[in-house]
Tab-separated table of C-alpha atoms in Angstrom:
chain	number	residue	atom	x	y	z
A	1134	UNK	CA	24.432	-7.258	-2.093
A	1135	UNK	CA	26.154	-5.307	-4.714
A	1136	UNK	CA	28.940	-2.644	-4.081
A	1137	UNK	CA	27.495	0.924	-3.757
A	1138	UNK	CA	29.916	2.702	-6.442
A	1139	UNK	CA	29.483	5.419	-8.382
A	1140	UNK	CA	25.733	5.055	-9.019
A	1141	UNK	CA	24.065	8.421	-8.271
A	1142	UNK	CA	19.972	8.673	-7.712
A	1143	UNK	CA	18.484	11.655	-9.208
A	1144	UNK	CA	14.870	12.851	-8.871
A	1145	UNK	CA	12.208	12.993	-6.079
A	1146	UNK	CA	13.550	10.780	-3.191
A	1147	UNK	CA	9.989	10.861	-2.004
A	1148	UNK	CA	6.931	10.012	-3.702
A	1149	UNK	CA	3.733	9.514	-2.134
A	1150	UNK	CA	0.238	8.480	-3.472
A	1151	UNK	CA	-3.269	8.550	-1.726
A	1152	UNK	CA	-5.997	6.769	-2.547
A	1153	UNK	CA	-9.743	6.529	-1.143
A	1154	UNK	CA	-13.265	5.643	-2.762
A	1155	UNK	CA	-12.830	8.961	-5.027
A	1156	UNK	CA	-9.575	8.075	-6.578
A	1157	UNK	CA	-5.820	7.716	-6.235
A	1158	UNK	CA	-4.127	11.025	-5.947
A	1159	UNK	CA	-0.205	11.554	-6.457
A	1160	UNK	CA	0.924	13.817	-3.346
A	1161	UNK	CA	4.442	14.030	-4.102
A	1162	UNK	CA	7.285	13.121	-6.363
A	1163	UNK	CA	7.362	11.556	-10.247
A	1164	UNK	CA	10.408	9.158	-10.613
A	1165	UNK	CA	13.799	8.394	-9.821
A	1166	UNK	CA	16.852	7.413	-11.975
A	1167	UNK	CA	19.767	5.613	-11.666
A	1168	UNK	CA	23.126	6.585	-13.741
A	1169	UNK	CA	26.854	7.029	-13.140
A	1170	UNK	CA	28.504	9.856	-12.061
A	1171	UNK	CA	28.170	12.326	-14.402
A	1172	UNK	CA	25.520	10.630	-16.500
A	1173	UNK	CA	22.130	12.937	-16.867
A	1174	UNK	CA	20.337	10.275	-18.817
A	1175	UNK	CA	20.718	12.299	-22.019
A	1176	UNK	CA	21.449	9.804	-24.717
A	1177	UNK	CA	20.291	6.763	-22.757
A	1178	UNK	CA	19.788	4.136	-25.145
A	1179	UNK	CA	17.528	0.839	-25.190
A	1180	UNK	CA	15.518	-0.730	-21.873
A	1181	UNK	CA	11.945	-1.564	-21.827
A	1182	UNK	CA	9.111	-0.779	-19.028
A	1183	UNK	CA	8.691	-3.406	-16.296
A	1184	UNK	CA	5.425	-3.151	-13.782
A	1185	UNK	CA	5.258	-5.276	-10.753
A	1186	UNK	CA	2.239	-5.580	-8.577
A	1187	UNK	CA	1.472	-6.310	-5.097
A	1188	UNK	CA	-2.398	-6.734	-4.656
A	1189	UNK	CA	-4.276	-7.151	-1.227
A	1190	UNK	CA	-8.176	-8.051	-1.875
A	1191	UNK	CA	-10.780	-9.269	0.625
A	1192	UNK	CA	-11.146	-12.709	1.075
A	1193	UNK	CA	-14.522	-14.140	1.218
A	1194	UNK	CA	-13.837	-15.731	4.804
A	1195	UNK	CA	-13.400	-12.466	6.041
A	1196	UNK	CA	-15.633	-10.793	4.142
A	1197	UNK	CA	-18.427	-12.713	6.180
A	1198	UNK	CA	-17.109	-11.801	9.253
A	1199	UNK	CA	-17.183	-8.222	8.108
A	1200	UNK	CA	-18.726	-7.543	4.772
A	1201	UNK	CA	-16.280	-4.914	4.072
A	1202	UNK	CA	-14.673	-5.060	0.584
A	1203	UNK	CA	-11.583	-3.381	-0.964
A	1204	UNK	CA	-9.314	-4.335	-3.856
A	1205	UNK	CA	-6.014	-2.492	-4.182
A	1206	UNK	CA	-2.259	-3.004	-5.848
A	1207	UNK	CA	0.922	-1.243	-4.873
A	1208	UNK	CA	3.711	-1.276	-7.434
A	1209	UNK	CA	7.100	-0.333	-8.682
A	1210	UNK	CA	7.685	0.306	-12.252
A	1211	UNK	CA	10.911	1.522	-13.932
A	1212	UNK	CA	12.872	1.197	-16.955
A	1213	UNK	CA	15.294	-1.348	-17.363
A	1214	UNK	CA	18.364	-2.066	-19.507
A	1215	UNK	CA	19.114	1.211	-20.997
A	1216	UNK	CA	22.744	1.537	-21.209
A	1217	UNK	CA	24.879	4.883	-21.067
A	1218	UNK	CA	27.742	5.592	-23.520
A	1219	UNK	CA	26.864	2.251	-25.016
A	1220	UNK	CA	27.863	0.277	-22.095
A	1221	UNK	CA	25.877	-1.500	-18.549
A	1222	UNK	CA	22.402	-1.390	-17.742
A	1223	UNK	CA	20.915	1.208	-15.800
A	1224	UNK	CA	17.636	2.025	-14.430
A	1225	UNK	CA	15.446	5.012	-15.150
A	1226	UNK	CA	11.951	6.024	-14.820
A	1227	UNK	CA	11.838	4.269	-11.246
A	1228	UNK	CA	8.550	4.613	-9.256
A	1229	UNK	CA	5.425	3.808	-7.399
A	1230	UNK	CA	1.965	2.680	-8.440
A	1231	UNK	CA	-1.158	2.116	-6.359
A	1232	UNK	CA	-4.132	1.020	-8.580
A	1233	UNK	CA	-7.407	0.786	-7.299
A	1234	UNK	CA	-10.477	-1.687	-8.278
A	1235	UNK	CA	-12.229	-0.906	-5.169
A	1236	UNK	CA	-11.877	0.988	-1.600
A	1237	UNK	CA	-14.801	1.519	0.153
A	1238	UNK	CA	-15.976	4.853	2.151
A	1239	UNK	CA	-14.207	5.370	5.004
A	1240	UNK	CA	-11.351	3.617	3.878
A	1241	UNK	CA	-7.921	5.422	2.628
A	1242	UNK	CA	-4.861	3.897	1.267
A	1243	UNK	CA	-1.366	5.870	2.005
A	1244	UNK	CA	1.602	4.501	-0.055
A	1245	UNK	CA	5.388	6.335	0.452
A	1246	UNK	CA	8.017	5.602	-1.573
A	1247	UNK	CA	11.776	6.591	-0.004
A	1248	UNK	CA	14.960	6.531	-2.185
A	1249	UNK	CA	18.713	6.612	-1.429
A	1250	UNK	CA	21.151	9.268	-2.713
A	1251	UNK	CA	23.330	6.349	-4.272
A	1252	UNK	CA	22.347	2.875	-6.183
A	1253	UNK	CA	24.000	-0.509	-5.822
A	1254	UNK	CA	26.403	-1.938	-8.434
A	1255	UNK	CA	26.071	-5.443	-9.083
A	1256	UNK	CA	29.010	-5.601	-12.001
A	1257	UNK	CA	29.409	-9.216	-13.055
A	1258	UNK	CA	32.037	-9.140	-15.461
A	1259	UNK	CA	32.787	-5.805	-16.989
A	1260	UNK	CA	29.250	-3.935	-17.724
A	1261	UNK	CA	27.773	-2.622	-14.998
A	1262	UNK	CA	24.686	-3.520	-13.601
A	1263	UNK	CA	22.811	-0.978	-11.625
A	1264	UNK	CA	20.027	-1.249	-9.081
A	1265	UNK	CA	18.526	0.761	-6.512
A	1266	UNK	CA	17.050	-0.229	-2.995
A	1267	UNK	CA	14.027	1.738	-1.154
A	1268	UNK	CA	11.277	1.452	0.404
A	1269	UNK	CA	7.881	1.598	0.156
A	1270	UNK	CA	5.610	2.194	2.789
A	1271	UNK	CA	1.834	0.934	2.613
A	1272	UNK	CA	-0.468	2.440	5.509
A	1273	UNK	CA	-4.225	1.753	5.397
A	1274	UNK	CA	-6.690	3.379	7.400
A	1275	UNK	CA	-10.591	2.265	8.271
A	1276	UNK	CA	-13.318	3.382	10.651
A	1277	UNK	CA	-14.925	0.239	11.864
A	1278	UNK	CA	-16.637	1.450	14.704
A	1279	UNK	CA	-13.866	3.360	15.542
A	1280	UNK	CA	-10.384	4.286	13.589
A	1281	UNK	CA	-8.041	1.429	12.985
A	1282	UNK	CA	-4.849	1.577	10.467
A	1283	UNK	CA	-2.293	-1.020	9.502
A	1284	UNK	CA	1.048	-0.493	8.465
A	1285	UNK	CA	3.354	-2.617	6.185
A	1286	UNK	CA	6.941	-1.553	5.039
A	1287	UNK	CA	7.943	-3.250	1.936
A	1288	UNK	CA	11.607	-4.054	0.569
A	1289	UNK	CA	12.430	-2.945	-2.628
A	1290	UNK	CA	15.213	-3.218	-5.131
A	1291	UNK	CA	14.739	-2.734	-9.471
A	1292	UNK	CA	17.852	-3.231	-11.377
A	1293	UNK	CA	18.901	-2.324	-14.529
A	1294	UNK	CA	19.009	-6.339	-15.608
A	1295	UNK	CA	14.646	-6.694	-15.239
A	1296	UNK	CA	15.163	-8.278	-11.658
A	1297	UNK	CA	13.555	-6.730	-8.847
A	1298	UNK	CA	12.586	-7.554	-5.286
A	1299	UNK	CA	9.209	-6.614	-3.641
A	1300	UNK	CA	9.071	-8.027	0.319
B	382	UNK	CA	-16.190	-0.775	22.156
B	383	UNK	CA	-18.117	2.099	22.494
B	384	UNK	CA	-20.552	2.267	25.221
B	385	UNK	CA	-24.066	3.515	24.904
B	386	UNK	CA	-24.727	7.127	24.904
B	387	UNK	CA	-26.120	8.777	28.216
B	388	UNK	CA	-29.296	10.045	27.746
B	389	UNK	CA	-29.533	8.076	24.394
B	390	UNK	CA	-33.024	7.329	23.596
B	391	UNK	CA	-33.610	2.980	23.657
B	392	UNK	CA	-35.998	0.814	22.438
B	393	UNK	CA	-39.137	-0.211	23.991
B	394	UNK	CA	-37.121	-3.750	24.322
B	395	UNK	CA	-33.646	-2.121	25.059
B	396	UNK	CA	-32.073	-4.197	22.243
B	397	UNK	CA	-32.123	-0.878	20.227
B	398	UNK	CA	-30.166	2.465	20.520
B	399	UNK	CA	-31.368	5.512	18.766
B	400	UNK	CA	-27.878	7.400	17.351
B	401	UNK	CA	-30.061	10.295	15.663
B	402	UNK	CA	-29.812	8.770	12.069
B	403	UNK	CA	-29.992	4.675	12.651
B	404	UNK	CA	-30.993	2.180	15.379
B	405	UNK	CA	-27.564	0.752	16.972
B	406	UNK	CA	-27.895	-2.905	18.840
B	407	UNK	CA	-26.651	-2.919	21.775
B	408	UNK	CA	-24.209	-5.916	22.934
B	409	UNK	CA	-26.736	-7.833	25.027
B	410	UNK	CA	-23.769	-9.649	27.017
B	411	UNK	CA	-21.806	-6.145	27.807
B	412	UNK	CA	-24.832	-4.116	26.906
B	413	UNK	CA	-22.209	-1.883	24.726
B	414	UNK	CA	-23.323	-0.215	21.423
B	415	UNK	CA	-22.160	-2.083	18.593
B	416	UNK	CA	-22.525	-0.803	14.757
B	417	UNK	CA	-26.345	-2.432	13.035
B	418	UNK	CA	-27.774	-2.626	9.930
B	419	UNK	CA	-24.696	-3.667	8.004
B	420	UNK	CA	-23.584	-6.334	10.086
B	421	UNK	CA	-19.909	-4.332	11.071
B	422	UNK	CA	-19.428	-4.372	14.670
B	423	UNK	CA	-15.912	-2.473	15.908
B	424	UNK	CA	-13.007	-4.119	15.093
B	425	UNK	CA	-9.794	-4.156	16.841
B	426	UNK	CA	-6.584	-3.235	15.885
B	427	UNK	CA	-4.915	-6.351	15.867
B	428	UNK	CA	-8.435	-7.819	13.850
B	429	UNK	CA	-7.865	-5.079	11.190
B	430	UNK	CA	-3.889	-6.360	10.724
B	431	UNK	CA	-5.002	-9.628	10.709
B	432	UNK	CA	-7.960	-9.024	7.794
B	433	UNK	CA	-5.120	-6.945	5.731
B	434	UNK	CA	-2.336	-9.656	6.439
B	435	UNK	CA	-4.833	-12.446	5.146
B	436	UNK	CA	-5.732	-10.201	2.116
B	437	UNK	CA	-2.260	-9.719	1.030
B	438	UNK	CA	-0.984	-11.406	-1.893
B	439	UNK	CA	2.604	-12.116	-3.561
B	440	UNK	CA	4.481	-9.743	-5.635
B	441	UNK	CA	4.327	-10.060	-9.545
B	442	UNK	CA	5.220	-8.992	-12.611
B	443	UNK	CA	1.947	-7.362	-14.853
């Protein structure tokens, strides 16, 4: 784990998406960013997109048992290895995804994002190397005879090198 | 589970409930109402974490 300097989060420390057979609505929040002290992003130069997916689908075992089918991804995506002043790597443009291929009725997807007020440096050497932890919160709901939901909390951490964790 | 209606209106055979829209079966060991037609019965909690634990899959880049 990486000291927790001067790495500031900026933007909506919540963001949360919906999604059902009609479509995936965002509820709340855009992105996040992560600069130094003092940085607004203004100038940022360099880094490239990176998406990373999470997908649960149906298997066909279970599909027998209950010949109910859905097909859904939860993701982060953020900008990676911009640099401020001409110097580290930071991250910007941090966020959520949830993509849908297929819900059925009576099925709804809640994904919430939650982000700290401070990043993680991981400085090896003299650049800095920022990151940011959160969480992300993926809640499904289903009426199979009666109302059932399921709840997993995920890990996360995007850095400003491309590396990311998603647990 | 849910049980079957009072008053419900059943089958000649008593295999069937009516639910005002579809014929329900009902359980003929607990003689509870289970869902018809599309083959879903209830499902418990701990069957619905256990469907969305099988159908998750490992994190990767797109």
């Amino acid at each position: 784990m990486g000291d927790i300097a001067d790495i500031v989060v900026a933007g909506e420390k919540v963001i949360k998406l919906v999604a059902n057979h009609a479509g995936v609505e965002v509820k709340q929040g855009s992105y996040v960013s992560g600069f130094p002290r003092g940085f607004d992003g203004v100038g940022l130069e360099g880094g490239e997109m990176k998406k990373v997916l999470k997908t649960w689908k149906q298997r066909s075992d279970w599909y027998e048992f209950w010949s109910v089918d859905f097909d859904f991804s939860v993701g982060m995506k953020w900008l990676w290895g911009g640099s401020a002043r001409g110097a580290g790597q930071y991250v910007d443009k941090v966020t959520v995804t949830l993509d849908v291929a297929y819900l059925p009725v009576d099925l709804t997807v809640d994904v919430t994002a939650k982000f700290p007020d401070s990043g993680h440096d991981f400085t090896v050497g003299e650049d800095v190397l920022a990151g940011i932890p959160f969480t992300t919160d993926v809640e499904v709901k289903a009426i199979f005879g009666q109302t059932v939901a399921w709840t997993k909390s995920l890990d996360c951490m995007v850095k400003g090198d491309g590396s990311w964790e998603m647990a | 589970m849910n049980a079957v209606p009072e008053g419900a209106q059943l089958s000649e055979d008593g295999q069937w409930w009516w639910d005002g829209a579809d014929w329900q079966a009902v359980d003929a060991q607990t003689g509870e109402a289970t869902e018809s037609g599309d083959g879903l019965t209830p499902v418990s909690e701990d069957h619905f974490a256990q469907m969305m634990d099988a159908a998750e899959g490992e994190a990767s880049e797109a």
